[in-house]
PDB file of C-alpha atoms and ligand atoms in Angstrom:
ATOM      1  CA  UNK A 739       0.776 -30.716  -1.045  1.00 93.00           C
ATOM      2  CA  UNK A 740       3.349 -33.482  -1.065  1.00 97.00           C
ATOM      3  CA  UNK A 741       7.072 -32.835  -1.278  1.00 98.00           C
ATOM      4  CA  UNK A 742      10.104 -35.105  -1.370  1.00 98.00           C
ATOM      5  CA  UNK A 743      12.951 -33.400   0.470  1.00 98.00           C
ATOM      6  CA  UNK A 744      16.596 -34.350   0.922  1.00 98.00           C
ATOM      7  CA  UNK A 745      19.375 -32.357   2.573  1.00 98.00           C
ATOM      8  CA  UNK A 746      23.070 -32.970   3.139  1.00 98.00           C
ATOM      9  CA  UNK A 747      25.958 -30.878   4.424  1.00 98.00           C
ATOM     10  CA  UNK A 748      29.554 -32.104   4.402  1.00 98.00           C
ATOM     11  CA  UNK A 749      32.862 -30.561   5.399  1.00 98.00           C
ATOM     12  CA  UNK A 750      34.587 -31.412   2.093  1.00 98.00           C
ATOM     13  CA  UNK A 751      38.189 -32.563   1.582  1.00 97.00           C
ATOM     14  CA  UNK A 752      40.147 -29.452   2.559  1.00 96.00           C
ATOM     15  CA  UNK A 753      38.480 -27.514   5.372  1.00 95.00           C
ATOM     16  CA  UNK A 754      38.773 -28.507   9.015  1.00 94.00           C
ATOM     17  CA  UNK A 755      35.271 -27.417   9.980  1.00 95.00           C
ATOM     18  CA  UNK A 756      31.891 -27.233   8.387  1.00 97.00           C
ATOM     19  CA  UNK A 757      30.753 -23.607   8.572  1.00 98.00           C
ATOM     20  CA  UNK A 758      27.628 -24.250   6.484  1.00 98.00           C
ATOM     21  CA  UNK A 759      24.256 -24.840   8.129  1.00 98.00           C
ATOM     22  CA  UNK A 760      20.875 -25.737   6.766  1.00 98.00           C
ATOM     23  CA  UNK A 761      17.349 -25.965   8.061  1.00 98.00           C
ATOM     24  CA  UNK A 762      14.347 -27.928   6.877  1.00 98.00           C
ATOM     25  CA  UNK A 763      11.259 -27.043   8.791  1.00 98.00           C
ATOM     26  CA  UNK A 764       8.042 -28.899   8.049  1.00 98.00           C
ATOM     27  CA  UNK A 765       5.611 -28.476  10.963  1.00 98.00           C
ATOM     28  CA  UNK A 766       4.046 -31.717  12.176  1.00 97.00           C
ATOM     29  CA  UNK A 767       0.984 -29.901  13.461  1.00 97.00           C
ATOM     30  CA  UNK A 768      -1.427 -29.851  10.460  1.00 97.00           C
ATOM     31  CA  UNK A 769      -2.822 -26.429  11.343  1.00 97.00           C
ATOM     32  CA  UNK A 770       0.630 -24.877  11.635  1.00 97.00           C
ATOM     33  CA  UNK A 771       1.669 -26.553   8.391  1.00 97.00           C
ATOM     34  CA  UNK A 772      -1.405 -25.176   6.620  1.00 96.00           C
ATOM     35  CA  UNK A 773      -1.058 -21.670   8.029  1.00 96.00           C
ATOM     36  CA  UNK A 774       2.700 -21.194   7.932  1.00 97.00           C
ATOM     37  CA  UNK A 775       3.969 -23.681   5.385  1.00 98.00           C
ATOM     38  CA  UNK A 776       7.390 -25.248   5.071  1.00 98.00           C
ATOM     39  CA  UNK A 777      10.644 -23.376   5.285  1.00 98.00           C
ATOM     40  CA  UNK A 778      14.076 -24.383   3.992  1.00 98.00           C
ATOM     41  CA  UNK A 779      17.311 -22.472   4.539  1.00 98.00           C
ATOM     42  CA  UNK A 780      20.961 -22.772   3.503  1.00 98.00           C
ATOM     43  CA  UNK A 781      23.583 -20.576   5.194  1.00 98.00           C
ATOM     44  CA  UNK A 782      27.324 -20.460   4.526  1.00 98.00           C
ATOM     45  CA  UNK A 783      29.171 -18.810   7.384  1.00 98.00           C
ATOM     46  CA  UNK A 784      32.419 -16.875   7.353  1.00 95.00           C
ATOM     47  CA  UNK A 785      34.674 -15.405  10.005  1.00 90.00           C
ATOM     48  CA  UNK A 786      37.726 -16.478  11.959  1.00 77.00           C
ATOM     49  CA  UNK A 787      37.838 -18.992  14.835  1.00 79.00           C
ATOM     50  CA  UNK A 788      34.374 -20.500  15.155  1.00 89.00           C
ATOM     51  CA  UNK A 789      32.615 -17.394  13.859  1.00 96.00           C
ATOM     52  CA  UNK A 790      31.470 -18.790  10.536  1.00 97.00           C
ATOM     53  CA  UNK A 791      29.814 -21.859  12.020  1.00 97.00           C
ATOM     54  CA  UNK A 792      28.188 -19.797  14.765  1.00 97.00           C
ATOM     55  CA  UNK A 793      26.876 -17.223  12.282  1.00 98.00           C
ATOM     56  CA  UNK A 794      25.321 -19.761   9.910  1.00 98.00           C
ATOM     57  CA  UNK A 795      23.777 -21.769  12.753  1.00 98.00           C
ATOM     58  CA  UNK A 796      22.400 -18.614  14.350  1.00 98.00           C
ATOM     59  CA  UNK A 797      20.925 -17.528  11.004  1.00 98.00           C
ATOM     60  CA  UNK A 798      19.032 -20.785  10.516  1.00 98.00           C
ATOM     61  CA  UNK A 799      17.770 -20.918  14.110  1.00 98.00           C
ATOM     62  CA  UNK A 800      16.797 -17.232  14.249  1.00 98.00           C
ATOM     63  CA  UNK A 801      14.882 -17.401  10.973  1.00 98.00           C
ATOM     64  CA  UNK A 802      12.934 -20.431  12.126  1.00 98.00           C
ATOM     65  CA  UNK A 803      12.185 -18.887  15.505  1.00 98.00           C
ATOM     66  CA  UNK A 804      11.034 -15.578  14.048  1.00 98.00           C
ATOM     67  CA  UNK A 805       9.028 -17.019  11.193  1.00 98.00           C
ATOM     68  CA  UNK A 806       7.073 -19.637  13.131  1.00 98.00           C
ATOM     69  CA  UNK A 807       6.374 -17.406  16.132  1.00 98.00           C
ATOM     70  CA  UNK A 808       5.182 -14.382  14.157  1.00 98.00           C
ATOM     71  CA  UNK A 809       1.485 -13.505  14.026  1.00 96.00           C
ATOM     72  CA  UNK A 810       1.853 -11.591  10.772  1.00 96.00           C
ATOM     73  CA  UNK A 811      -0.286 -13.318   8.146  1.00 95.00           C
ATOM     74  CA  UNK A 812       1.728 -11.846   5.268  1.00 95.00           C
ATOM     75  CA  UNK A 813       4.048 -14.831   4.835  1.00 94.00           C
ATOM     76  CA  UNK A 814       6.657 -13.411   2.440  1.00 94.00           C
ATOM     77  CA  UNK A 815       6.925 -10.227   4.487  1.00 95.00           C
ATOM     78  CA  UNK A 816       7.445 -12.336   7.600  1.00 97.00           C
ATOM     79  CA  UNK A 817      10.156 -14.321   5.867  1.00 97.00           C
ATOM     80  CA  UNK A 818      11.953 -11.140   4.887  1.00 96.00           C
ATOM     81  CA  UNK A 819      11.651  -9.810   8.429  1.00 97.00           C
ATOM     82  CA  UNK A 820      13.035 -13.128   9.686  1.00 98.00           C
ATOM     83  CA  UNK A 821      16.232 -12.529   7.720  1.00 98.00           C
ATOM     84  CA  UNK A 822      16.501  -9.005   9.153  1.00 97.00           C
ATOM     85  CA  UNK A 823      15.979 -10.458  12.636  1.00 98.00           C
ATOM     86  CA  UNK A 824      18.739 -13.015  11.981  1.00 98.00           C
ATOM     87  CA  UNK A 825      21.004 -10.199  10.817  1.00 98.00           C
ATOM     88  CA  UNK A 826      20.456  -8.370  14.117  1.00 98.00           C
ATOM     89  CA  UNK A 827      21.009 -11.530  16.179  1.00 98.00           C
ATOM     90  CA  UNK A 828      24.305 -12.358  14.456  1.00 98.00           C
ATOM     91  CA  UNK A 829      25.535  -8.775  14.549  1.00 97.00           C
ATOM     92  CA  UNK A 830      24.679  -8.394  18.247  1.00 97.00           C
ATOM     93  CA  UNK A 831      26.344 -11.707  19.078  1.00 97.00           C
ATOM     94  CA  UNK A 832      29.485 -10.699  17.164  1.00 96.00           C
ATOM     95  CA  UNK A 833      29.863  -7.684  19.482  1.00 96.00           C
ATOM     96  CA  UNK A 834      29.990  -9.874  22.595  1.00 96.00           C
ATOM     97  CA  UNK A 835      33.259 -11.644  21.801  1.00 95.00           C
ATOM     98  CA  UNK A 836      36.405 -10.295  20.102  1.00 94.00           C
ATOM     99  CA  UNK A 837      36.920 -13.668  18.409  1.00 94.00           C
ATOM    100  CA  UNK A 838      33.605 -13.278  16.611  1.00 95.00           C
ATOM    101  CA  UNK A 839      34.095  -9.740  15.299  1.00 94.00           C
ATOM    102  CA  UNK A 840      33.011  -9.477  11.682  1.00 95.00           C
ATOM    103  CA  UNK A 841      31.414 -12.914  11.451  1.00 97.00           C
ATOM    104  CA  UNK A 842      28.665 -13.275   8.911  1.00 97.00           C
ATOM    105  CA  UNK A 843      26.828 -15.683   6.697  1.00 98.00           C
ATOM    106  CA  UNK A 844      25.088 -16.046   3.392  1.00 98.00           C
ATOM    107  CA  UNK A 845      21.451 -17.011   3.597  1.00 98.00           C
ATOM    108  CA  UNK A 846      19.173 -18.445   0.944  1.00 98.00           C
ATOM    109  CA  UNK A 847      15.687 -19.372   2.087  1.00 98.00           C
ATOM    110  CA  UNK A 848      12.555 -20.665   0.441  1.00 98.00           C
ATOM    111  CA  UNK A 849       9.126 -20.739   2.000  1.00 98.00           C
ATOM    112  CA  UNK A 850       6.590 -23.088   0.436  1.00 98.00           C
ATOM    113  CA  UNK A 851       3.034 -22.118   1.244  1.00 97.00           C
ATOM    114  CA  UNK A 852      -0.264 -22.763  -0.554  1.00 95.00           C
ATOM    115  CA  UNK A 853       1.388 -23.840  -3.795  1.00 96.00           C
ATOM    116  CA  UNK A 854       3.764 -20.896  -3.949  1.00 97.00           C
ATOM    117  CA  UNK A 855       7.486 -20.604  -3.324  1.00 98.00           C
ATOM    118  CA  UNK A 856       8.789 -17.397  -1.747  1.00 97.00           C
ATOM    119  CA  UNK A 857      12.499 -16.805  -1.844  1.00 97.00           C
ATOM    120  CA  UNK A 858      14.657 -14.557   0.311  1.00 97.00           C
ATOM    121  CA  UNK A 859      18.354 -14.246  -0.208  1.00 97.00           C
ATOM    122  CA  UNK A 860      21.624 -12.590   0.776  1.00 97.00           C
ATOM    123  CA  UNK A 861      25.121 -13.616  -0.382  1.00 97.00           C
ATOM    124  CA  UNK A 862      26.457 -16.184  -2.841  1.00 97.00           C
ATOM    125  CA  UNK A 863      24.594 -19.332  -1.893  1.00 98.00           C
ATOM    126  CA  UNK A 864      22.000 -20.081  -4.540  1.00 98.00           C
ATOM    127  CA  UNK A 865      18.452 -21.172  -5.239  1.00 98.00           C
ATOM    128  CA  UNK A 866      17.543 -22.866  -8.499  1.00 98.00           C
ATOM    129  CA  UNK A 867      14.322 -24.182  -9.970  1.00 98.00           C
ATOM    130  CA  UNK A 868      14.165 -27.036 -12.448  1.00 98.00           C
ATOM    131  CA  UNK A 869      10.960 -27.089 -14.483  1.00 98.00           C
ATOM    132  CA  UNK A 870      10.406 -29.150 -17.603  1.00 94.00           C
ATOM    133  CA  UNK A 871      14.096 -30.003 -17.805  1.00 95.00           C
ATOM    134  CA  UNK A 872      15.178 -26.350 -17.727  1.00 97.00           C
ATOM    135  CA  UNK A 873      17.287 -25.172 -14.788  1.00 98.00           C
ATOM    136  CA  UNK A 874      16.989 -21.544 -13.774  1.00 97.00           C
ATOM    137  CA  UNK A 875      19.064 -19.801 -11.130  1.00 97.00           C
ATOM    138  CA  UNK A 876      16.541 -17.853  -9.093  1.00 96.00           C
ATOM    139  CA  UNK A 877      18.968 -15.876  -6.950  1.00 97.00           C
ATOM    140  CA  UNK A 878      21.638 -13.367  -7.913  1.00 95.00           C
ATOM    141  CA  UNK A 879      25.061 -13.898  -6.373  1.00 96.00           C
ATOM    142  CA  UNK A 880      25.999 -10.999  -4.103  1.00 96.00           C
ATOM    143  CA  UNK A 881      29.678 -11.417  -4.846  1.00 95.00           C
ATOM    144  CA  UNK A 882      32.421  -9.602  -6.682  1.00 95.00           C
ATOM    145  CA  UNK A 883      32.584 -12.229  -9.431  1.00 95.00           C
ATOM    146  CA  UNK A 884      28.761 -12.342  -9.606  1.00 95.00           C
ATOM    147  CA  UNK A 885      28.757  -8.624 -10.423  1.00 93.00           C
ATOM    148  CA  UNK A 886      31.538  -9.145 -12.982  1.00 95.00           C
ATOM    149  CA  UNK A 887      29.527 -11.902 -14.698  1.00 95.00           C
ATOM    150  CA  UNK A 888      26.400  -9.716 -14.775  1.00 95.00           C
ATOM    151  CA  UNK A 889      28.296  -6.817 -16.296  1.00 95.00           C
ATOM    152  CA  UNK A 890      29.726  -9.134 -18.962  1.00 96.00           C
ATOM    153  CA  UNK A 891      33.352  -8.793 -17.856  1.00 95.00           C
ATOM    154  CA  UNK A 892      33.833 -12.524 -17.234  1.00 96.00           C
ATOM    155  CA  UNK A 893      32.009 -15.804 -17.900  1.00 94.00           C
ATOM    156  CA  UNK A 894      30.478 -18.232 -15.384  1.00 91.00           C
ATOM    157  CA  UNK A 895      33.445 -20.510 -15.906  1.00 92.00           C
ATOM    158  CA  UNK A 896      35.917 -17.653 -15.289  1.00 94.00           C
ATOM    159  CA  UNK A 897      33.987 -16.887 -12.110  1.00 93.00           C
ATOM    160  CA  UNK A 898      34.381 -20.455 -10.826  1.00 91.00           C
ATOM    161  CA  UNK A 899      38.178 -20.159 -11.159  1.00 91.00           C
ATOM    162  CA  UNK A 900      38.613 -16.508 -10.241  1.00 94.00           C
ATOM    163  CA  UNK A 901      41.146 -15.816  -7.437  1.00 93.00           C
ATOM    164  CA  UNK A 902      38.694 -13.420  -5.765  1.00 94.00           C
ATOM    165  CA  UNK A 903      35.632 -15.642  -6.114  1.00 91.00           C
ATOM    166  CA  UNK A 904      35.207 -15.718  -2.326  1.00 89.00           C
ATOM    167  CA  UNK A 905      34.627 -11.984  -1.999  1.00 92.00           C
ATOM    168  CA  UNK A 906      31.004 -11.509  -0.964  1.00 93.00           C
ATOM    169  CA  UNK A 907      29.350  -8.131  -1.318  1.00 93.00           C
ATOM    170  CA  UNK A 908      26.389  -8.759   1.001  1.00 94.00           C
ATOM    171  CA  UNK A 909      25.967 -11.076   3.971  1.00 95.00           C
ATOM    172  CA  UNK A 910      23.962 -11.427   7.167  1.00 97.00           C
ATOM    173  CA  UNK A 911      25.436 -10.269  10.456  1.00 97.00           C
ATOM    174  CA  UNK A 912      28.396  -8.183   9.326  1.00 95.00           C
ATOM    175  CA  UNK A 913      26.605  -4.824   9.497  1.00 94.00           C
ATOM    176  CA  UNK A 914      23.681  -3.623  11.566  1.00 94.00           C
ATOM    177  CA  UNK A 915      21.712  -3.027   8.380  1.00 93.00           C
ATOM    178  CA  UNK A 916      21.084  -5.333   5.464  1.00 94.00           C
ATOM    179  CA  UNK A 917      19.152  -5.402   2.196  1.00 93.00           C
ATOM    180  CA  UNK A 918      17.707  -8.760   1.207  1.00 93.00           C
ATOM    181  CA  UNK A 919      16.593  -9.907  -2.242  1.00 93.00           C
ATOM    182  CA  UNK A 920      13.219 -11.536  -2.779  1.00 90.00           C
ATOM    183  CA  UNK A 921      13.656 -12.925  -6.295  1.00 88.00           C
ATOM    184  CA  UNK A 922      10.723 -14.293  -8.314  1.00 82.00           C
ATOM    185  CA  UNK A 923       8.434 -14.242  -5.311  1.00 81.00           C
ATOM    186  CA  UNK A 924       5.821 -15.625  -5.312  1.00 92.00           C
ATOM    187  CA  UNK A 925       6.716 -18.390  -7.680  1.00 96.00           C
ATOM    188  CA  UNK A 926       3.700 -20.539  -8.500  1.00 97.00           C
ATOM    189  CA  UNK A 927       4.744 -24.181  -8.183  1.00 98.00           C
ATOM    190  CA  UNK A 928       3.721 -27.025 -10.470  1.00 98.00           C
ATOM    191  CA  UNK A 929       3.902 -30.768 -10.044  1.00 97.00           C
ATOM    192  CA  UNK A 930       7.380 -32.049 -10.915  1.00 97.00           C
ATOM    193  CA  UNK A 931       9.178 -28.793 -10.088  1.00 98.00           C
ATOM    194  CA  UNK A 932      12.452 -29.244  -8.241  1.00 98.00           C
ATOM    195  CA  UNK A 933      13.953 -26.515  -6.056  1.00 98.00           C
ATOM    196  CA  UNK A 934      17.623 -26.635  -5.145  1.00 98.00           C
ATOM    197  CA  UNK A 935      19.269 -24.582  -2.401  1.00 98.00           C
ATOM    198  CA  UNK A 936      23.031 -24.896  -2.147  1.00 98.00           C
ATOM    199  CA  UNK A 937      26.224 -23.296  -0.901  1.00 98.00           C
ATOM    200  CA  UNK A 938      29.046 -22.303  -3.258  1.00 97.00           C
ATOM    201  CA  UNK A 939      30.930 -25.468  -2.302  1.00 97.00           C
ATOM    202  CA  UNK A 940      28.663 -27.123  -4.875  1.00 98.00           C
ATOM    203  CA  UNK A 941      28.451 -24.451  -7.557  1.00 97.00           C
ATOM    204  CA  UNK A 942      32.178 -23.647  -7.584  1.00 95.00           C
ATOM    205  CA  UNK A 943      32.852 -27.252  -8.694  1.00 96.00           C
ATOM    206  CA  UNK A 944      29.730 -28.376 -10.530  1.00 97.00           C
ATOM    207  CA  UNK A 945      28.445 -26.306 -13.461  1.00 96.00           C
ATOM    208  CA  UNK A 946      24.736 -25.651 -14.012  1.00 97.00           C
ATOM    209  CA  UNK A 947      24.426 -28.099 -16.921  1.00 97.00           C
ATOM    210  CA  UNK A 948      25.525 -30.957 -14.694  1.00 98.00           C
ATOM    211  CA  UNK A 949      23.310 -29.862 -11.816  1.00 98.00           C
ATOM    212  CA  UNK A 950      20.421 -29.765 -14.245  1.00 98.00           C
ATOM    213  CA  UNK A 951      21.136 -33.280 -15.568  1.00 98.00           C
ATOM    214  CA  UNK A 952      21.328 -34.741 -12.055  1.00 98.00           C
ATOM    215  CA  UNK A 953      18.110 -33.069 -10.867  1.00 98.00           C
ATOM    216  CA  UNK A 954      16.265 -34.097 -14.025  1.00 98.00           C
ATOM    217  CA  UNK A 955      17.281 -37.754 -13.856  1.00 97.00           C
ATOM    218  CA  UNK A 956      16.782 -38.741 -10.212  1.00 95.00           C
ATOM    219  CA  UNK A 957      14.539 -38.192  -7.223  1.00 97.00           C
ATOM    220  CA  UNK A 958      15.387 -35.789  -4.400  1.00 98.00           C
ATOM    221  CA  UNK A 959      17.355 -38.247  -2.243  1.00 98.00           C
ATOM    222  CA  UNK A 960      19.594 -39.612  -4.949  1.00 98.00           C
ATOM    223  CA  UNK A 961      20.061 -36.214  -6.611  1.00 98.00           C
ATOM    224  CA  UNK A 962      21.143 -34.645  -3.315  1.00 98.00           C
ATOM    225  CA  UNK A 963      23.696 -37.405  -2.671  1.00 98.00           C
ATOM    226  CA  UNK A 964      25.014 -37.344  -6.259  1.00 98.00           C
ATOM    227  CA  UNK A 965      25.525 -33.571  -6.221  1.00 98.00           C
ATOM    228  CA  UNK A 966      27.430 -33.683  -2.929  1.00 98.00           C
ATOM    229  CA  UNK A 967      29.524 -36.676  -4.061  1.00 98.00           C
ATOM    230  CA  UNK A 968      30.365 -34.981  -7.367  1.00 98.00           C
ATOM    231  CA  UNK A 969      31.652 -31.801  -5.692  1.00 98.00           C
ATOM    232  CA  UNK A 970      33.499 -33.834  -3.082  1.00 98.00           C
ATOM    233  CA  UNK A 971      35.034 -36.037  -5.777  1.00 98.00           C
ATOM    234  CA  UNK A 972      36.430 -32.940  -7.511  1.00 97.00           C
ATOM    235  CA  UNK A 973      38.461 -31.919  -4.498  1.00 97.00           C
ATOM    236  CA  UNK A 974      35.737 -30.717  -2.120  1.00 97.00           C
ATOM    237  CA  UNK A 975      37.607 -27.429  -1.682  1.00 95.00           C
ATOM    238  CA  UNK A 976      34.889 -25.978   0.492  1.00 96.00           C
ATOM    239  CA  UNK A 977      32.004 -27.119   2.670  1.00 98.00           C
ATOM    240  CA  UNK A 978      29.175 -28.454   0.517  1.00 98.00           C
ATOM    241  CA  UNK A 979      25.513 -28.075   1.404  1.00 98.00           C
ATOM    242  CA  UNK A 980      22.603 -29.155  -0.780  1.00 98.00           C
ATOM    243  CA  UNK A 981      18.849 -29.118  -0.165  1.00 99.00           C
ATOM    244  CA  UNK A 982      16.619 -30.629  -2.854  1.00 98.00           C
ATOM    245  CA  UNK A 983      12.843 -30.145  -2.741  1.00 98.00           C
ATOM    246  CA  UNK A 984      10.729 -31.979  -5.273  1.00 98.00           C
ATOM    247  CA  UNK A 985       7.047 -31.221  -5.760  1.00 98.00           C
ATOM    248  CA  UNK A 986       5.380 -34.639  -5.885  1.00 98.00           C
ATOM    249  CA  UNK A 987       1.776 -33.430  -5.643  1.00 96.00           C
ATOM    250  CA  UNK A 988       0.303 -29.973  -5.444  1.00 91.00           C
TER     251      UNK A 988
HETATM  252 CA1   CA B2199      31.422 -21.611   1.055  1.00 85.42          CA
END
């Protein structure tokens, strides 16, 4: 299987620090690659002082560590357990320092293994798939405005401008228990599919139609850069993180 992958994370125009983190893990060892596959993660941290950055970094590192060291051959189950492990790690770490109390992070992960994509997700970062020119949001936002959109109270556009758009209803590390989503898993990949993982710094400024047009018209590297530049050019109100994964050959 051949993928083209590009990833970028920028602080934006307003924030002082980048509290987003991402991971792209593609084992160099052929056997490990074949057995465990490739794993990509976007995490958007929150919490005072340095808490947000610590939480998102810890999420990405813990998920990688758990996933690639596990002997469980059920890959999607291992991925899900990896998020629960990350939740524990962040929560435990938050108890060690008063400055880190309540820190947490979103987490959107995709595992690509034997032609399938397995998603695992908590929070309001997103995963999308572009197939045949059609963009589909794979994940459900665990946010107040996400629930309002789903219940029909407000539109996507209202949600992007809503004063409480930052209120997240589920995140890693804030509580000692967590429920993760595993949307559309497994998703059988086809040549030409493009997967996008991103933080809300992108989606709060760039609507789906534009994301779709960019992904459909350029390769992973250029698309990733264009998406980040577009959000940044519109004020870059938040940290912006984008991972683009293009299936070149199955
Ligand atoms: Ca954010």
